[in-house]
Tab-separated table of C-alpha atoms in Angstrom:
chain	number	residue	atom	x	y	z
A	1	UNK	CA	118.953	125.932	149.439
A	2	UNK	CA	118.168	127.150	152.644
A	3	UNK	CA	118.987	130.375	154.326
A	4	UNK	CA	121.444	130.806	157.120
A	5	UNK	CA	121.179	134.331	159.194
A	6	UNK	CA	123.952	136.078	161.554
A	7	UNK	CA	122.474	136.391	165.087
A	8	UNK	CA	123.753	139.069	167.138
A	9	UNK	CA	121.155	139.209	169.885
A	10	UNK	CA	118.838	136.588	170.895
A	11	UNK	CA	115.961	138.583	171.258
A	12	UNK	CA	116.230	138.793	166.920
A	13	UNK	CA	115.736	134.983	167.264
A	14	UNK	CA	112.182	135.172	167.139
A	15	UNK	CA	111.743	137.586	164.301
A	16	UNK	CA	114.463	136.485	162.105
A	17	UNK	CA	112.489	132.644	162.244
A	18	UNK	CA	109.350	134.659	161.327
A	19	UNK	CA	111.054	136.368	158.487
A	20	UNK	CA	112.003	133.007	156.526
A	21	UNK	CA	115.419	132.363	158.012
A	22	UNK	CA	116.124	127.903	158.189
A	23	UNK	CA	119.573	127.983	160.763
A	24	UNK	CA	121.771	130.706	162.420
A	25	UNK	CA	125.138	131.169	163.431
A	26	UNK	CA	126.077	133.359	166.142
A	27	UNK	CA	129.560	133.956	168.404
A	28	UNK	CA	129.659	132.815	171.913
A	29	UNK	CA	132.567	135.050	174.116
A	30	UNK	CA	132.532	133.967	177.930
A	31	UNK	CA	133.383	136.717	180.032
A	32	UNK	CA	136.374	134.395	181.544
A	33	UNK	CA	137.990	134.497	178.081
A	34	UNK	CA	137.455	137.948	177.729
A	35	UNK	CA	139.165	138.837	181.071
A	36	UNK	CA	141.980	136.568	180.342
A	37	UNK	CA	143.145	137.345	176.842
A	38	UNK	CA	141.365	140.557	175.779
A	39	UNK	CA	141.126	141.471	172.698
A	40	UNK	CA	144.609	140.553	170.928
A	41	UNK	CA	144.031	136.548	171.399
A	42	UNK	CA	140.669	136.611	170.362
A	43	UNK	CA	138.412	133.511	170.411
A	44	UNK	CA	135.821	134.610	167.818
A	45	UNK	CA	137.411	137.899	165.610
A	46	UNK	CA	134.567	139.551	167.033
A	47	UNK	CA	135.927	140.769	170.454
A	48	UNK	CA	132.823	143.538	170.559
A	49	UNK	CA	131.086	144.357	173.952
A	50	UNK	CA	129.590	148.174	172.895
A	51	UNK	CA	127.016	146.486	170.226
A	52	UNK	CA	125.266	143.400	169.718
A	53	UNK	CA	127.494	141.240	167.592
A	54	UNK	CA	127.893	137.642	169.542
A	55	UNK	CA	126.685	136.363	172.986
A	56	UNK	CA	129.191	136.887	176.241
A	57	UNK	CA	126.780	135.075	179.059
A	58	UNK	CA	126.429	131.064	179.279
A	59	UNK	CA	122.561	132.209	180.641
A	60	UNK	CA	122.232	133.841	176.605
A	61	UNK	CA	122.906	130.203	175.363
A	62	UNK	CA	120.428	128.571	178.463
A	63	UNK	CA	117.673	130.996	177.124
A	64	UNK	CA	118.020	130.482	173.252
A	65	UNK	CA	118.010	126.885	173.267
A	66	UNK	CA	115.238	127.404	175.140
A	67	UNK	CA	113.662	129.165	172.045
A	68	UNK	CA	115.295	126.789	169.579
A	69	UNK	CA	112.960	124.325	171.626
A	70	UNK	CA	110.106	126.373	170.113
A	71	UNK	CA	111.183	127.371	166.653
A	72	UNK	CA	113.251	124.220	165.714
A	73	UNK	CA	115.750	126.153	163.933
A	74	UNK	CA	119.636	125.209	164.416
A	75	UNK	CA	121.887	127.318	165.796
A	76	UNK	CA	125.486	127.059	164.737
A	77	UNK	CA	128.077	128.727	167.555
A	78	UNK	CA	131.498	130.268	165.880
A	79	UNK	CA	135.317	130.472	166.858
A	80	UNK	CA	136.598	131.866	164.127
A	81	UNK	CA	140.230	133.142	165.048
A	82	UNK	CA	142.909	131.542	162.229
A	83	UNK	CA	145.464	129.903	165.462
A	84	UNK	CA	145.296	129.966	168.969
A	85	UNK	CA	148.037	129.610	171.574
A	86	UNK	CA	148.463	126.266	173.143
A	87	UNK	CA	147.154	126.706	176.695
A	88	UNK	CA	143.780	128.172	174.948
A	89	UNK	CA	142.999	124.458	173.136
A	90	UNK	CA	141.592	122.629	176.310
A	91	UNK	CA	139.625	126.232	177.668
A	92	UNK	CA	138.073	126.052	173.824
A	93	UNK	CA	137.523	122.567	174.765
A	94	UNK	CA	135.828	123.264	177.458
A	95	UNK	CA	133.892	125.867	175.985
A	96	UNK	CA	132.275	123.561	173.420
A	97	UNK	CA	131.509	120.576	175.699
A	98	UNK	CA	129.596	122.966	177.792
A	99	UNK	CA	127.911	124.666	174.555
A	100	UNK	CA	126.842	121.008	174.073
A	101	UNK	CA	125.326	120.152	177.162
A	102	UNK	CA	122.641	122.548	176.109
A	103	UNK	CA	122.195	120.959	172.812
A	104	UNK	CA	124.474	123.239	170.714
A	105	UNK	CA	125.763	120.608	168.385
A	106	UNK	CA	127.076	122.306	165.744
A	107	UNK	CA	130.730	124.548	166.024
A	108	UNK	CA	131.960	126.501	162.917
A	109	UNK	CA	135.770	126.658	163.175
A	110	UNK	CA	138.690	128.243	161.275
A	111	UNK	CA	141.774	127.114	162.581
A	112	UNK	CA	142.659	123.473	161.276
A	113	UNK	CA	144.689	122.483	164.957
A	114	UNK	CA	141.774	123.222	166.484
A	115	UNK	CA	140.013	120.672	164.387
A	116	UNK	CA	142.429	117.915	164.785
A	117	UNK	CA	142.578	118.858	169.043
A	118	UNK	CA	139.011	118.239	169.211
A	119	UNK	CA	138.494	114.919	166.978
A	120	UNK	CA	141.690	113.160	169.281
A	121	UNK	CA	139.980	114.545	172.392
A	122	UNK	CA	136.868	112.628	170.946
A	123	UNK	CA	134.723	115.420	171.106
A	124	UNK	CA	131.703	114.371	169.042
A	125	UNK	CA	130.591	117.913	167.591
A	126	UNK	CA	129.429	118.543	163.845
A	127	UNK	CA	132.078	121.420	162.512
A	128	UNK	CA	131.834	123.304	159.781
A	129	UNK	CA	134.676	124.656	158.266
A	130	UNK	CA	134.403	128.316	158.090
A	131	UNK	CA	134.661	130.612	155.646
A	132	UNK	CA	137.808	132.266	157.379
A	133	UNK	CA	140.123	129.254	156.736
A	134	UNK	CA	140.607	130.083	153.129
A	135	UNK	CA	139.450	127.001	151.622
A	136	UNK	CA	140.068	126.844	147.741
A	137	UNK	CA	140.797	123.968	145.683
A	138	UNK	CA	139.700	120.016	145.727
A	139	UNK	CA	142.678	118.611	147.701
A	140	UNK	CA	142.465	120.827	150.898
A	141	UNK	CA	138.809	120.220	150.903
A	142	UNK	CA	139.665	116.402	151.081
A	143	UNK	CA	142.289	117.004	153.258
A	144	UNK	CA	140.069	118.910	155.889
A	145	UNK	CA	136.694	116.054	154.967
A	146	UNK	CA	139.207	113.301	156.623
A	147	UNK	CA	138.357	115.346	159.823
A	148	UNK	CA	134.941	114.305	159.272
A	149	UNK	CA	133.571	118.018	158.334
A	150	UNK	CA	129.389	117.974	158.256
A	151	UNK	CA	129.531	121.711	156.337
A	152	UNK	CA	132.181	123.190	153.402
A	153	UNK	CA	131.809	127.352	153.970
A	154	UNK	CA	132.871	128.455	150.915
A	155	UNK	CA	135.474	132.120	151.561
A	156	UNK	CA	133.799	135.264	149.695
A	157	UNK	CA	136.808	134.915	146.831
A	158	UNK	CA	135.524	131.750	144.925
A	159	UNK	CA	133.822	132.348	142.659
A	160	UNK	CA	131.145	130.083	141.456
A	161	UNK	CA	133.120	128.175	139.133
A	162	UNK	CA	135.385	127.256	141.382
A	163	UNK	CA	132.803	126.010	143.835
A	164	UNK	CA	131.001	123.714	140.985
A	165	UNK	CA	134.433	122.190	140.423
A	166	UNK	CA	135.339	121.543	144.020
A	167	UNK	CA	131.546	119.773	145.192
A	168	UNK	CA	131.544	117.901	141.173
A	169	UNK	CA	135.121	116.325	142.794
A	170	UNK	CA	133.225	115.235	145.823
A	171	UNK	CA	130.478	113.639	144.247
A	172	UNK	CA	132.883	111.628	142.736
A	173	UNK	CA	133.946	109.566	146.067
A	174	UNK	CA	130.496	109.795	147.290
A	175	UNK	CA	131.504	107.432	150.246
A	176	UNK	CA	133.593	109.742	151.171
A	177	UNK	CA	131.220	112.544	151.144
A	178	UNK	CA	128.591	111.028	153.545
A	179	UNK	CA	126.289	113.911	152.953
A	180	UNK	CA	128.554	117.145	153.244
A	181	UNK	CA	126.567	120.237	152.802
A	182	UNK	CA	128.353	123.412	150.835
A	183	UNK	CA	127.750	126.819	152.181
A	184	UNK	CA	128.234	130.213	150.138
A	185	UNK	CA	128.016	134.015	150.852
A	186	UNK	CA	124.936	135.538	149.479
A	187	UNK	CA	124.205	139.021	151.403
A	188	UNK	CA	126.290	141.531	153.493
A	189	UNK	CA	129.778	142.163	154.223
A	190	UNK	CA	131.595	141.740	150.537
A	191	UNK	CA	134.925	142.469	152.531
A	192	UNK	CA	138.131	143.500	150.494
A	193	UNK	CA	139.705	140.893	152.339
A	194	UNK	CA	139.797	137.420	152.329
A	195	UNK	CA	139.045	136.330	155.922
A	196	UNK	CA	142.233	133.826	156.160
A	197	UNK	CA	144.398	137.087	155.104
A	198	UNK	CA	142.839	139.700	157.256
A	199	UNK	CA	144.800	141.009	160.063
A	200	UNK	CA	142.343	143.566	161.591
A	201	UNK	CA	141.212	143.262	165.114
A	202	UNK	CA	137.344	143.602	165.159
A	203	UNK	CA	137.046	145.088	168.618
A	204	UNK	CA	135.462	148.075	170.372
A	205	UNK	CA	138.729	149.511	171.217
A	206	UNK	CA	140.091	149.985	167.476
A	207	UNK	CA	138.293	151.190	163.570
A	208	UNK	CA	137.933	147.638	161.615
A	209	UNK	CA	140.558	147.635	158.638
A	210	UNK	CA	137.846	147.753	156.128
A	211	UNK	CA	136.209	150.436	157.069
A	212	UNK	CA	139.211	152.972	156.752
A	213	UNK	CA	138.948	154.992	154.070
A	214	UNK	CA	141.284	154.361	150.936
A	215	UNK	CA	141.500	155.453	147.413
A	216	UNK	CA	142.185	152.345	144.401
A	217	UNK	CA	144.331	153.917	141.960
A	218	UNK	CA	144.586	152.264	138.004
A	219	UNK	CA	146.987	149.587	137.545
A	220	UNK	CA	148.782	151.386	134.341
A	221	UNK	CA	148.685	155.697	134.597
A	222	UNK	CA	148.844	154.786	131.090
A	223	UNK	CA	146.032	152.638	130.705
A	224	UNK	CA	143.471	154.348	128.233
A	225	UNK	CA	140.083	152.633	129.944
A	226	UNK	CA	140.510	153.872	133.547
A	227	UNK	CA	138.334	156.499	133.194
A	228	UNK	CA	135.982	155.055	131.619
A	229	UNK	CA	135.633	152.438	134.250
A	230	UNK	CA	135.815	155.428	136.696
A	231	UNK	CA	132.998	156.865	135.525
A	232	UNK	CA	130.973	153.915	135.619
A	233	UNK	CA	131.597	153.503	139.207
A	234	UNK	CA	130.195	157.334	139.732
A	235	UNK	CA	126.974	156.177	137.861
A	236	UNK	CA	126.766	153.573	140.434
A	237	UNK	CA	127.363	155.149	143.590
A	238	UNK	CA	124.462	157.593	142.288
A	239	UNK	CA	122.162	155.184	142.950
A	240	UNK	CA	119.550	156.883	145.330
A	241	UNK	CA	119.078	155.363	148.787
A	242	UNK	CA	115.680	153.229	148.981
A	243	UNK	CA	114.103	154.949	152.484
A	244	UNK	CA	117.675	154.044	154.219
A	245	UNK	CA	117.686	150.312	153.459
A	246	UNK	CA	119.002	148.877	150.391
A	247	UNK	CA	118.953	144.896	150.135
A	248	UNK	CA	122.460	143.757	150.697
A	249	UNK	CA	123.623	147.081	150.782
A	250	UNK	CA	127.500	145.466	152.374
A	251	UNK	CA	127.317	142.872	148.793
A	252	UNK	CA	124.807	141.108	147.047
A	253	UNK	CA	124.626	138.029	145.357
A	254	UNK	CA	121.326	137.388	144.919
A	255	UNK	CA	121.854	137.194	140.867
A	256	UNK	CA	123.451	134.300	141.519
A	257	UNK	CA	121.307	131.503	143.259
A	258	UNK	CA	120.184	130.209	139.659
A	259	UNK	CA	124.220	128.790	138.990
A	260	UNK	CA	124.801	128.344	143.279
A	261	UNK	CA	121.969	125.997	142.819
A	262	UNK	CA	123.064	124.258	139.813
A	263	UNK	CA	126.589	124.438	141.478
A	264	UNK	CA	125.305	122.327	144.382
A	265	UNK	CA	125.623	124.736	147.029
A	266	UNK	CA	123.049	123.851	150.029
A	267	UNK	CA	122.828	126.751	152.417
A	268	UNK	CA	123.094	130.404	151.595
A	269	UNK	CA	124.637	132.886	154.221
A	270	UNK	CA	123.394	135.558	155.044
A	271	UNK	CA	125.691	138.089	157.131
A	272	UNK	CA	124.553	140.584	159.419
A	273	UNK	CA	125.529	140.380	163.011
A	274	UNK	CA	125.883	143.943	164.371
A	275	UNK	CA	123.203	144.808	161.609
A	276	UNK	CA	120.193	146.979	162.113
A	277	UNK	CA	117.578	144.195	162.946
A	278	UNK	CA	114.652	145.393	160.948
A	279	UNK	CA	117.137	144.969	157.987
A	280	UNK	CA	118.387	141.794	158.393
A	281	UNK	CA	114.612	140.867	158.577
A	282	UNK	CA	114.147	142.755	155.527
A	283	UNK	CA	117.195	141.068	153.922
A	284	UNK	CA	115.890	137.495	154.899
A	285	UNK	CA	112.536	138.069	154.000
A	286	UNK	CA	114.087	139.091	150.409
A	287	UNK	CA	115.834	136.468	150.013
A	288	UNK	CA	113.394	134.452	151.181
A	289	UNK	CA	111.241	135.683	147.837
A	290	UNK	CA	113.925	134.979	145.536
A	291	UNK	CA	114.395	131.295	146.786
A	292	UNK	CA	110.465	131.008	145.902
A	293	UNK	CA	111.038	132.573	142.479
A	294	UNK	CA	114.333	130.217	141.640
A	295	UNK	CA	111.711	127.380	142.632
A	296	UNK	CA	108.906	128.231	139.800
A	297	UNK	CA	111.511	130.172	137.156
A	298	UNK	CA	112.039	128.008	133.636
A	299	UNK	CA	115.933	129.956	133.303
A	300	UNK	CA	118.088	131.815	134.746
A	301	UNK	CA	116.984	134.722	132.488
A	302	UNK	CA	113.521	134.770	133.519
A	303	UNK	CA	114.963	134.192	137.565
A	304	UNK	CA	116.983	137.447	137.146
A	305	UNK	CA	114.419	139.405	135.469
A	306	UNK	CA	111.251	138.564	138.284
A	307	UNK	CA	114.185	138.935	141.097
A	308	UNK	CA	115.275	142.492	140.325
A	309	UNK	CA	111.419	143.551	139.504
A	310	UNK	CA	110.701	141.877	142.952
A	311	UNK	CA	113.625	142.763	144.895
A	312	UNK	CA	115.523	146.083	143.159
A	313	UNK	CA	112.571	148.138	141.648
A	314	UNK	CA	114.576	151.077	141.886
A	315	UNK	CA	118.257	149.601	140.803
A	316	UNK	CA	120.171	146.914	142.118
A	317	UNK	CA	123.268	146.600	144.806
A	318	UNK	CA	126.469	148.252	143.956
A	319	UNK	CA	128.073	145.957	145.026
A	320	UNK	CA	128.029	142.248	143.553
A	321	UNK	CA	129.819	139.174	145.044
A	322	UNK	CA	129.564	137.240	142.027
A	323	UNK	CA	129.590	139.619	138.710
């Protein structure tokens, strides 16, 4: 499995290659689209200027493949917004054919239209269908691989049974398949919400949705175990800070990569644009170790148990995408 890392800034290019990281994906804004839709017809979800989150200059893209020349490492470019209005298809169009002049030949998208605009245009771009789109059983995958997909992003929701089942149904018409890779969340950003359902604007001007602050309240007043489950969630959130950095402190899955392997999954993503960057290099340099321990451990017991000696001396994440 190799290890795909969010790029917010290309000077973390560099360092995150260094730290073990095999591809990227990273958001590409141009300051025309910016100026003509703002913020409420977003191209990417990520309409943020005040941090480094995505790249808004077409000289950014001119000076990282200029890097990627060096460190051979793909770089995936993402327009993640669900729908866009009709006059915005041939600008996105646009957009992409000039991303691929400079060699960009990979475009994770979310919104299916999109998909189908670009394949009658005859633009001849690998897309990966992201996460966002809400993918979840074996006949919209097949549905969506007509469109000649190159990369299945799995949302943060299925869980890893699920996945097995879906890529076991695509082995089965392996014609069809022609190679499609699976991708899965494995650090960072274990959202409440399923991307497809989110209606938040991630912008500099508002407070994400996620991030305000709400209380979960038992399903049943009645129900006896509540508190018991309440008070293993205090235990939890005791768990002392590590000096500040915690691996996969936004969701962890690193437990996991014993059954996402036998599940068939191919790349492992790793989320973290807008991150501190000495902890995304932390984080891919950690998961990094655990790949190399799934590669030489005889079970999944013996994975887990060098992982979290490895990794979580101290206690693990609280928060776990796959428990």
């Amino acid at each position: 499995m190799k290890i795909v890392a969010g790029l917010g800034c290309i000077d973390d290019y560099p360092l995150f290659c260094e730290a073990g990281a095999d591809e990227f994906f990273c958001g590409y804004v141009p300051y025309t689209w910016t100026k003509r839709y703002g913020t409420t017809l977003a191209l990417n979800r990520r309409e943020v200027l005040c941090y480094q989150v995505q790249l808004g200059a077409y000289s950014e893209l001119e000076i990282l493949a200029g890097m990627r020349e060096v460190y051979k490492r793909p770089i995936h470019l993402t327009f993640n917004s669900l729908y866009y209005i009709p006059e915005q298809y041939p600008m996105i169009e646009d957009i992409i054919r000039s991303c691929m002049e400079l060699d960009f030949q990979s475009f994770i998208l979310a919104d299916p239209a999109l998909i189908v605009y670009l394949r009658k245009q005859r633009v001849d771009c690998q897309i990966h269908l992201s996460g966002e789109t809400g993918e979840n059983n074996r006949k919209m995958l097949e549905t969506f691989q007509n469109l000649d997909l190159k990369r299945m992003i799995f949302h943060r929701k299925n869980t890893i049974e699920d996945m097995a089942s879906m890529i076991a149904a695509r082995k089965t018409t392996e014609e069809k398949r022609s190679g499609t890779e699976f991708e899965a969340f494995v650090l960072n950003e274990l959202c409440q919400f399923s991307g497809s359902f989110c209606n938040s604007l991630h912008c500099d001007e508002l407070g994400h949705l996620c991030r305000v602050p709400y209380w979960l309240l038992p399903q049943k007043a009645v129900d006896p175990g509540w508190k018991n489950r309440l008070e293993v969630i205090r235990k939890e959130e005791s768990v002392p800070e590590r000096d500040d950095y915690l691996c996969g402190a936004g969701g962890c899955g690193l437990c996991a990569l014993y059954r996402l392997q036998k599940a068939g999954i191919t790349h492992l993503k790793l989320v973290g644009r807008g991150n501190h960057s000495e902890d995304m290099k932390a984080d891919i340099q950690n998961l990094h170790k655990s790949l190399t321990i799934l590669k030489t451990a005889g079970s999944e017991a013996e994975y887990c148990r060098q992982m979290k000696q490895q990794i979580f001396p101290g206690g693990c994440s609280r928060q776990c995408y796959y428990r």
